Amino acid sequence: MGGDARKRLLEAAELLSRTVGPAGMSLEAVAAAAGLSKGGLLYHFPSKHALLRALVQDHVSGFRDEMDRRSPGWAEDGGEAQAMAGARTYVEVVREIMKQTEAPSSGIFAALTEDPHFMAPLLELRDVVRRMFGRCPREAMLAFHGCEGLFHDRMIDPVRWDGARAEEQFGLMARLLDELAEGRARFAR
């Protein structure tokens, strides 16, 4: 029950932070949306700060878990082939996240406005991903920066977000990575 309640609280906090923002999100509203008492919420998260910090960490853990499931060893210091497999998985996972949600992780990023220290788990994940791309042919870094750019575009301007254009860009990144893995795409050195 404890894990289920915690999960429901995090889901409710994500929804509310996306719709009313972290400043407008009260612990009472999160507890009510999760179907729990405020005391039940406080048992798991003793403060709003703790709840928001957990929300960011949950997002990062979920992303890493999905990467691990699809591409075991992606974060390890394996060879180029392992890194390329991880890079292709990264593009796929980011692509799917952006398709699945109205505003991908906007609640997470809204939480970051409450305390810049919440960025630490995201920055650590980004460093791991960047190191993985660093083990790929150098041109693969274009896919990493492409994903970052698309994510940023959607996060800061969801009204003008063009999903069809983004889908085309994800396709181009996937094709670039496939060609790099097959040794067919090399830029002049």
PDB file of C-alpha atoms in Angstrom:
ATOM      1  CA  MET A   1       0.000   0.000   0.000  1.00  0.00           C
ATOM      2  CA  GLY A   2       2.841   2.433   0.849  1.00  0.00           C
ATOM      3  CA  GLY A   3       4.345   2.196  -2.635  1.00  0.00           C
ATOM      4  CA  ASP A   4       0.933   2.562  -4.250  1.00  0.00           C
ATOM      5  CA  ALA A   5       0.125   5.647  -2.157  1.00  0.00           C
ATOM      6  CA  ARG A   6       3.509   7.186  -2.962  1.00  0.00           C
ATOM      7  CA  LYS A   7       2.983   6.524  -6.666  1.00  0.00           C
ATOM      8  CA  ARG A   8      -0.506   8.055  -6.574  1.00  0.00           C
ATOM      9  CA  LEU A   9       0.860  11.120  -4.780  1.00  0.00           C
ATOM     10  CA  LEU A  10       3.608  11.593  -7.365  1.00  0.00           C
ATOM     11  CA  GLU A  11       1.122  11.203 -10.228  1.00  0.00           C
ATOM     12  CA  ALA A  12      -1.211  13.728  -8.615  1.00  0.00           C
ATOM     13  CA  ALA A  13       1.664  16.151  -8.008  1.00  0.00           C
ATOM     14  CA  GLU A  14       2.778  15.816 -11.654  1.00  0.00           C
ATOM     15  CA  LEU A  15      -0.726  16.555 -12.892  1.00  0.00           C
ATOM     16  CA  LEU A  16      -1.260  19.509 -10.570  1.00  0.00           C
ATOM     17  CA  SER A  17       2.174  21.022 -11.163  1.00  0.00           C
ATOM     18  CA  ARG A  18       1.458  20.828 -14.892  1.00  0.00           C
ATOM     19  CA  THR A  19      -1.990  22.420 -14.614  1.00  0.00           C
ATOM     20  CA  VAL A  20      -1.636  24.998 -11.811  1.00  0.00           C
ATOM     21  CA  GLY A  21       2.143  25.204 -11.468  1.00  0.00           C
ATOM     22  CA  PRO A  22       4.163  24.346  -8.376  1.00  0.00           C
ATOM     23  CA  ALA A  23       3.421  27.686  -6.709  1.00  0.00           C
ATOM     24  CA  GLY A  24      -0.327  27.082  -6.978  1.00  0.00           C
ATOM     25  CA  MET A  25      -0.108  23.436  -5.982  1.00  0.00           C
ATOM     26  CA  SER A  26      -1.050  22.829  -2.360  1.00  0.00           C
ATOM     27  CA  LEU A  27      -0.352  19.705  -0.374  1.00  0.00           C
ATOM     28  CA  GLU A  28      -4.080  19.479   0.344  1.00  0.00           C
ATOM     29  CA  ALA A  29      -4.866  19.475  -3.377  1.00  0.00           C
ATOM     30  CA  VAL A  30      -2.258  16.785  -4.073  1.00  0.00           C
ATOM     31  CA  ALA A  31      -3.584  14.600  -1.263  1.00  0.00           C
ATOM     32  CA  ALA A  32      -7.178  15.035  -2.477  1.00  0.00           C
ATOM     33  CA  ALA A  33      -6.224  14.273  -6.097  1.00  0.00           C
ATOM     34  CA  ALA A  34      -4.450  11.112  -4.912  1.00  0.00           C
ATOM     35  CA  GLY A  35      -7.426  10.083  -2.760  1.00  0.00           C
ATOM     36  CA  LEU A  36      -5.456  10.353   0.487  1.00  0.00           C
ATOM     37  CA  SER A  37      -5.533  12.531   3.567  1.00  0.00           C
ATOM     38  CA  LYS A  38      -3.008  15.310   4.045  1.00  0.00           C
ATOM     39  CA  GLY A  39      -1.570  13.198   6.870  1.00  0.00           C
ATOM     40  CA  GLY A  40      -1.093  10.346   4.409  1.00  0.00           C
ATOM     41  CA  LEU A  41       0.775  12.690   2.110  1.00  0.00           C
ATOM     42  CA  LEU A  42       2.932  14.025   4.936  1.00  0.00           C
ATOM     43  CA  TYR A  43       3.861  10.455   5.902  1.00  0.00           C
ATOM     44  CA  HIS A  44       5.546  10.057   2.493  1.00  0.00           C
ATOM     45  CA  PHE A  45       6.597  13.655   1.866  1.00  0.00           C
ATOM     46  CA  PRO A  46       7.050  15.841   4.955  1.00  0.00           C
ATOM     47  CA  SER A  47       7.006  19.057   2.907  1.00  0.00           C
ATOM     48  CA  LYS A  48       6.109  20.440  -0.481  1.00  0.00           C
ATOM     49  CA  HIS A  49       9.831  20.760  -1.162  1.00  0.00           C
ATOM     50  CA  ALA A  50      10.314  17.034  -0.472  1.00  0.00           C
ATOM     51  CA  LEU A  51       7.393  16.192  -2.755  1.00  0.00           C
ATOM     52  CA  LEU A  52       8.749  18.294  -5.620  1.00  0.00           C
ATOM     53  CA  ARG A  53      12.259  16.884  -5.157  1.00  0.00           C
ATOM     54  CA  ALA A  54      10.800  13.368  -5.276  1.00  0.00           C
ATOM     55  CA  LEU A  55       8.841  14.275  -8.409  1.00  0.00           C
ATOM     56  CA  VAL A  56      12.041  15.223 -10.237  1.00  0.00           C
ATOM     57  CA  GLN A  57      13.880  12.129  -8.974  1.00  0.00           C
ATOM     58  CA  ASP A  58      10.963   9.893 -10.001  1.00  0.00           C
ATOM     59  CA  HIS A  59      11.063  11.303 -13.525  1.00  0.00           C
ATOM     60  CA  VAL A  60      14.824  10.697 -13.784  1.00  0.00           C
ATOM     61  CA  SER A  61      14.520   7.164 -12.356  1.00  0.00           C
ATOM     62  CA  GLY A  62      11.715   6.308 -14.763  1.00  0.00           C
ATOM     63  CA  PHE A  63      13.770   7.498 -17.725  1.00  0.00           C
ATOM     64  CA  ARG A  64      16.841   5.524 -16.602  1.00  0.00           C
ATOM     65  CA  ASP A  65      14.729   2.416 -15.975  1.00  0.00           C
ATOM     66  CA  GLU A  66      13.319   2.598 -19.499  1.00  0.00           C
ATOM     67  CA  MET A  67      16.807   3.030 -20.958  1.00  0.00           C
ATOM     68  CA  ASP A  68      18.054   0.057 -18.896  1.00  0.00           C
ATOM     69  CA  ARG A  69      15.122  -2.097 -20.000  1.00  0.00           C
ATOM     70  CA  ARG A  70      15.617  -1.390 -23.692  1.00  0.00           C
ATOM     71  CA  SER A  71      19.390  -1.139 -23.850  1.00  0.00           C
ATOM     72  CA  PRO A  72      21.064  -2.978 -20.966  1.00  0.00           C
ATOM     73  CA  GLY A  73      24.483  -1.566 -20.157  1.00  0.00           C
ATOM     74  CA  TRP A  74      23.875   1.699 -22.020  1.00  0.00           C
ATOM     75  CA  ALA A  75      25.438   3.765 -19.238  1.00  0.00           C
ATOM     76  CA  GLU A  76      28.479   1.529 -18.815  1.00  0.00           C
ATOM     77  CA  ASP A  77      31.818   2.264 -20.392  1.00  0.00           C
ATOM     78  CA  GLY A  78      31.456  -0.357 -23.112  1.00  0.00           C
ATOM     79  CA  GLY A  79      32.559  -0.093 -26.673  1.00  0.00           C
ATOM     80  CA  GLU A  80      31.265   2.022 -29.504  1.00  0.00           C
ATOM     81  CA  ALA A  81      28.649  -0.542 -30.568  1.00  0.00           C
ATOM     82  CA  GLN A  82      27.104  -0.577 -27.083  1.00  0.00           C
ATOM     83  CA  ALA A  83      27.127   3.227 -26.971  1.00  0.00           C
ATOM     84  CA  MET A  84      25.498   3.439 -30.411  1.00  0.00           C
ATOM     85  CA  ALA A  85      22.757   1.053 -29.303  1.00  0.00           C
ATOM     86  CA  GLY A  86      22.210   3.272 -26.258  1.00  0.00           C
ATOM     87  CA  ALA A  87      22.147   6.405 -28.413  1.00  0.00           C
ATOM     88  CA  ARG A  88      19.488   4.924 -30.681  1.00  0.00           C
ATOM     89  CA  THR A  89      17.472   3.901 -27.624  1.00  0.00           C
ATOM     90  CA  TYR A  90      17.800   7.395 -26.185  1.00  0.00           C
ATOM     91  CA  VAL A  91      16.308   8.935 -29.331  1.00  0.00           C
ATOM     92  CA  GLU A  92      13.464   6.377 -29.261  1.00  0.00           C
ATOM     93  CA  VAL A  93      12.665   6.980 -25.584  1.00  0.00           C
ATOM     94  CA  VAL A  94      12.714  10.773 -25.894  1.00  0.00           C
ATOM     95  CA  ARG A  95      10.561  10.501 -29.032  1.00  0.00           C
ATOM     96  CA  GLU A  96       7.996   8.346 -27.216  1.00  0.00           C
ATOM     97  CA  ILE A  97       7.908  10.552 -24.139  1.00  0.00           C
ATOM     98  CA  MET A  98       7.180  13.541 -26.316  1.00  0.00           C
ATOM     99  CA  LYS A  99       4.360  11.675 -28.072  1.00  0.00           C
ATOM    100  CA  GLN A 100       2.782  10.334 -24.863  1.00  0.00           C
ATOM    101  CA  THR A 101       2.303  13.530 -22.932  1.00  0.00           C
ATOM    102  CA  GLU A 102       0.554  16.837 -23.533  1.00  0.00           C
ATOM    103  CA  ALA A 103       3.554  18.757 -22.275  1.00  0.00           C
ATOM    104  CA  PRO A 104       6.435  16.406 -21.628  1.00  0.00           C
ATOM    105  CA  SER A 105       7.456  16.575 -18.034  1.00  0.00           C
ATOM    106  CA  SER A 106       6.310  20.156 -17.755  1.00  0.00           C
ATOM    107  CA  GLY A 107       5.394  19.444 -14.156  1.00  0.00           C
ATOM    108  CA  ILE A 108       8.961  18.362 -13.539  1.00  0.00           C
ATOM    109  CA  PHE A 109      10.361  21.516 -15.037  1.00  0.00           C
ATOM    110  CA  ALA A 110       7.801  23.672 -13.293  1.00  0.00           C
ATOM    111  CA  ALA A 111       9.066  22.139 -10.044  1.00  0.00           C
ATOM    112  CA  LEU A 112      12.566  23.306 -10.929  1.00  0.00           C
ATOM    113  CA  THR A 113      11.408  26.894 -10.595  1.00  0.00           C
ATOM    114  CA  GLU A 114      10.820  26.232  -6.903  1.00  0.00           C
ATOM    115  CA  ASP A 115      14.452  25.331  -6.235  1.00  0.00           C
ATOM    116  CA  PRO A 116      17.308  25.198  -8.765  1.00  0.00           C
ATOM    117  CA  HIS A 117      18.910  22.389  -6.713  1.00  0.00           C
ATOM    118  CA  PHE A 118      16.162  20.128  -8.071  1.00  0.00           C
ATOM    119  CA  MET A 119      18.196  20.171 -11.304  1.00  0.00           C
ATOM    120  CA  ALA A 120      20.921  17.974  -9.792  1.00  0.00           C
ATOM    121  CA  PRO A 121      19.374  14.581 -10.754  1.00  0.00           C
ATOM    122  CA  LEU A 122      18.573  15.859 -14.262  1.00  0.00           C
ATOM    123  CA  LEU A 123      22.081  17.194 -14.735  1.00  0.00           C
ATOM    124  CA  GLU A 124      23.567  13.903 -13.513  1.00  0.00           C
ATOM    125  CA  LEU A 125      21.424  11.977 -15.995  1.00  0.00           C
ATOM    126  CA  ARG A 126      22.374  14.377 -18.765  1.00  0.00           C
ATOM    127  CA  ASP A 127      26.067  13.845 -17.952  1.00  0.00           C
ATOM    128  CA  VAL A 128      25.638  10.065 -18.170  1.00  0.00           C
ATOM    129  CA  VAL A 129      23.844  10.404 -21.511  1.00  0.00           C
ATOM    130  CA  ARG A 130      26.465  12.830 -22.798  1.00  0.00           C
ATOM    131  CA  ARG A 131      29.280  10.416 -21.833  1.00  0.00           C
ATOM    132  CA  MET A 132      27.441   7.635 -23.680  1.00  0.00           C
ATOM    133  CA  PHE A 133      27.182   9.793 -26.804  1.00  0.00           C
ATOM    134  CA  GLY A 134      30.862  10.649 -26.341  1.00  0.00           C
ATOM    135  CA  ARG A 135      31.710   6.972 -26.893  1.00  0.00           C
ATOM    136  CA  CYS A 136      29.921   7.103 -30.265  1.00  0.00           C
ATOM    137  CA  PRO A 137      31.301   8.554 -33.487  1.00  0.00           C
ATOM    138  CA  ARG A 138      31.446  12.301 -32.942  1.00  0.00           C
ATOM    139  CA  GLU A 139      28.603  12.975 -35.375  1.00  0.00           C
ATOM    140  CA  ALA A 140      26.213  11.110 -33.064  1.00  0.00           C
ATOM    141  CA  MET A 141      26.327  14.082 -30.686  1.00  0.00           C
ATOM    142  CA  LEU A 142      24.099  15.854 -33.234  1.00  0.00           C
ATOM    143  CA  ALA A 143      21.278  13.472 -32.234  1.00  0.00           C
ATOM    144  CA  PHE A 144      21.795  14.243 -28.548  1.00  0.00           C
ATOM    145  CA  HIS A 145      21.627  17.975 -29.192  1.00  0.00           C
ATOM    146  CA  GLY A 146      18.670  17.482 -31.534  1.00  0.00           C
ATOM    147  CA  CYS A 147      16.702  15.715 -28.786  1.00  0.00           C
ATOM    148  CA  GLU A 148      17.659  18.413 -26.298  1.00  0.00           C
ATOM    149  CA  GLY A 149      16.538  21.110 -28.721  1.00  0.00           C
ATOM    150  CA  LEU A 150      13.191  19.492 -29.498  1.00  0.00           C
ATOM    151  CA  PHE A 151      12.507  18.907 -25.819  1.00  0.00           C
ATOM    152  CA  HIS A 152      13.404  22.511 -25.052  1.00  0.00           C
ATOM    153  CA  ASP A 153      11.200  23.830 -27.874  1.00  0.00           C
ATOM    154  CA  ARG A 154       8.203  21.898 -26.631  1.00  0.00           C
ATOM    155  CA  MET A 155       8.753  22.825 -23.020  1.00  0.00           C
ATOM    156  CA  ILE A 156       9.063  26.576 -23.550  1.00  0.00           C
ATOM    157  CA  ASP A 157       6.476  27.016 -26.314  1.00  0.00           C
ATOM    158  CA  PRO A 158       3.911  24.186 -26.265  1.00  0.00           C
ATOM    159  CA  VAL A 159       1.316  26.328 -28.063  1.00  0.00           C
ATOM    160  CA  ARG A 160       3.372  26.526 -31.249  1.00  0.00           C
ATOM    161  CA  TRP A 161       4.770  23.001 -30.937  1.00  0.00           C
ATOM    162  CA  ASP A 162       4.746  21.221 -34.287  1.00  0.00           C
ATOM    163  CA  GLY A 163       4.585  17.489 -33.597  1.00  0.00           C
ATOM    164  CA  ALA A 164       4.814  16.561 -37.277  1.00  0.00           C
ATOM    165  CA  ARG A 165       8.007  18.578 -37.710  1.00  0.00           C
ATOM    166  CA  ALA A 166       9.443  17.037 -34.551  1.00  0.00           C
ATOM    167  CA  GLU A 167       8.565  13.545 -35.753  1.00  0.00           C
ATOM    168  CA  GLU A 168      10.453  14.262 -38.981  1.00  0.00           C
ATOM    169  CA  GLN A 169      13.465  15.431 -36.974  1.00  0.00           C
ATOM    170  CA  PHE A 170      13.403  12.328 -34.770  1.00  0.00           C
ATOM    171  CA  GLY A 171      13.318  10.217 -37.932  1.00  0.00           C
ATOM    172  CA  LEU A 172      16.364  12.041 -39.285  1.00  0.00           C
ATOM    173  CA  MET A 173      18.240  11.534 -36.007  1.00  0.00           C
ATOM    174  CA  ALA A 174      17.404   7.829 -35.976  1.00  0.00           C
ATOM    175  CA  ARG A 175      18.551   7.479 -39.572  1.00  0.00           C
ATOM    176  CA  LEU A 176      21.815   9.300 -38.820  1.00  0.00           C
ATOM    177  CA  LEU A 177      22.508   6.971 -35.901  1.00  0.00           C
ATOM    178  CA  ASP A 178      21.674   3.906 -38.007  1.00  0.00           C
ATOM    179  CA  GLU A 179      24.044   5.083 -40.737  1.00  0.00           C
ATOM    180  CA  LEU A 180      26.785   5.808 -38.201  1.00  0.00           C
ATOM    181  CA  ALA A 181      26.351   2.350 -36.655  1.00  0.00           C
ATOM    182  CA  GLU A 182      26.683   0.796 -40.102  1.00  0.00           C
ATOM    183  CA  GLY A 183      29.722   2.947 -40.912  1.00  0.00           C
ATOM    184  CA  ARG A 184      27.965   4.693 -43.780  1.00  0.00           C
ATOM    185  CA  ALA A 185      27.846   8.252 -42.438  1.00  0.00           C
ATOM    186  CA  ARG A 186      31.032  10.054 -41.623  1.00  0.00           C
ATOM    187  CA  PHE A 187      31.639  13.735 -41.863  1.00  0.00           C
ATOM    188  CA  ALA A 188      35.007  15.008 -43.037  1.00  0.00           C
ATOM    189  CA  ARG A 189      37.515  14.946 -40.229  1.00  0.00           C
TER     190      ARG A 189
END
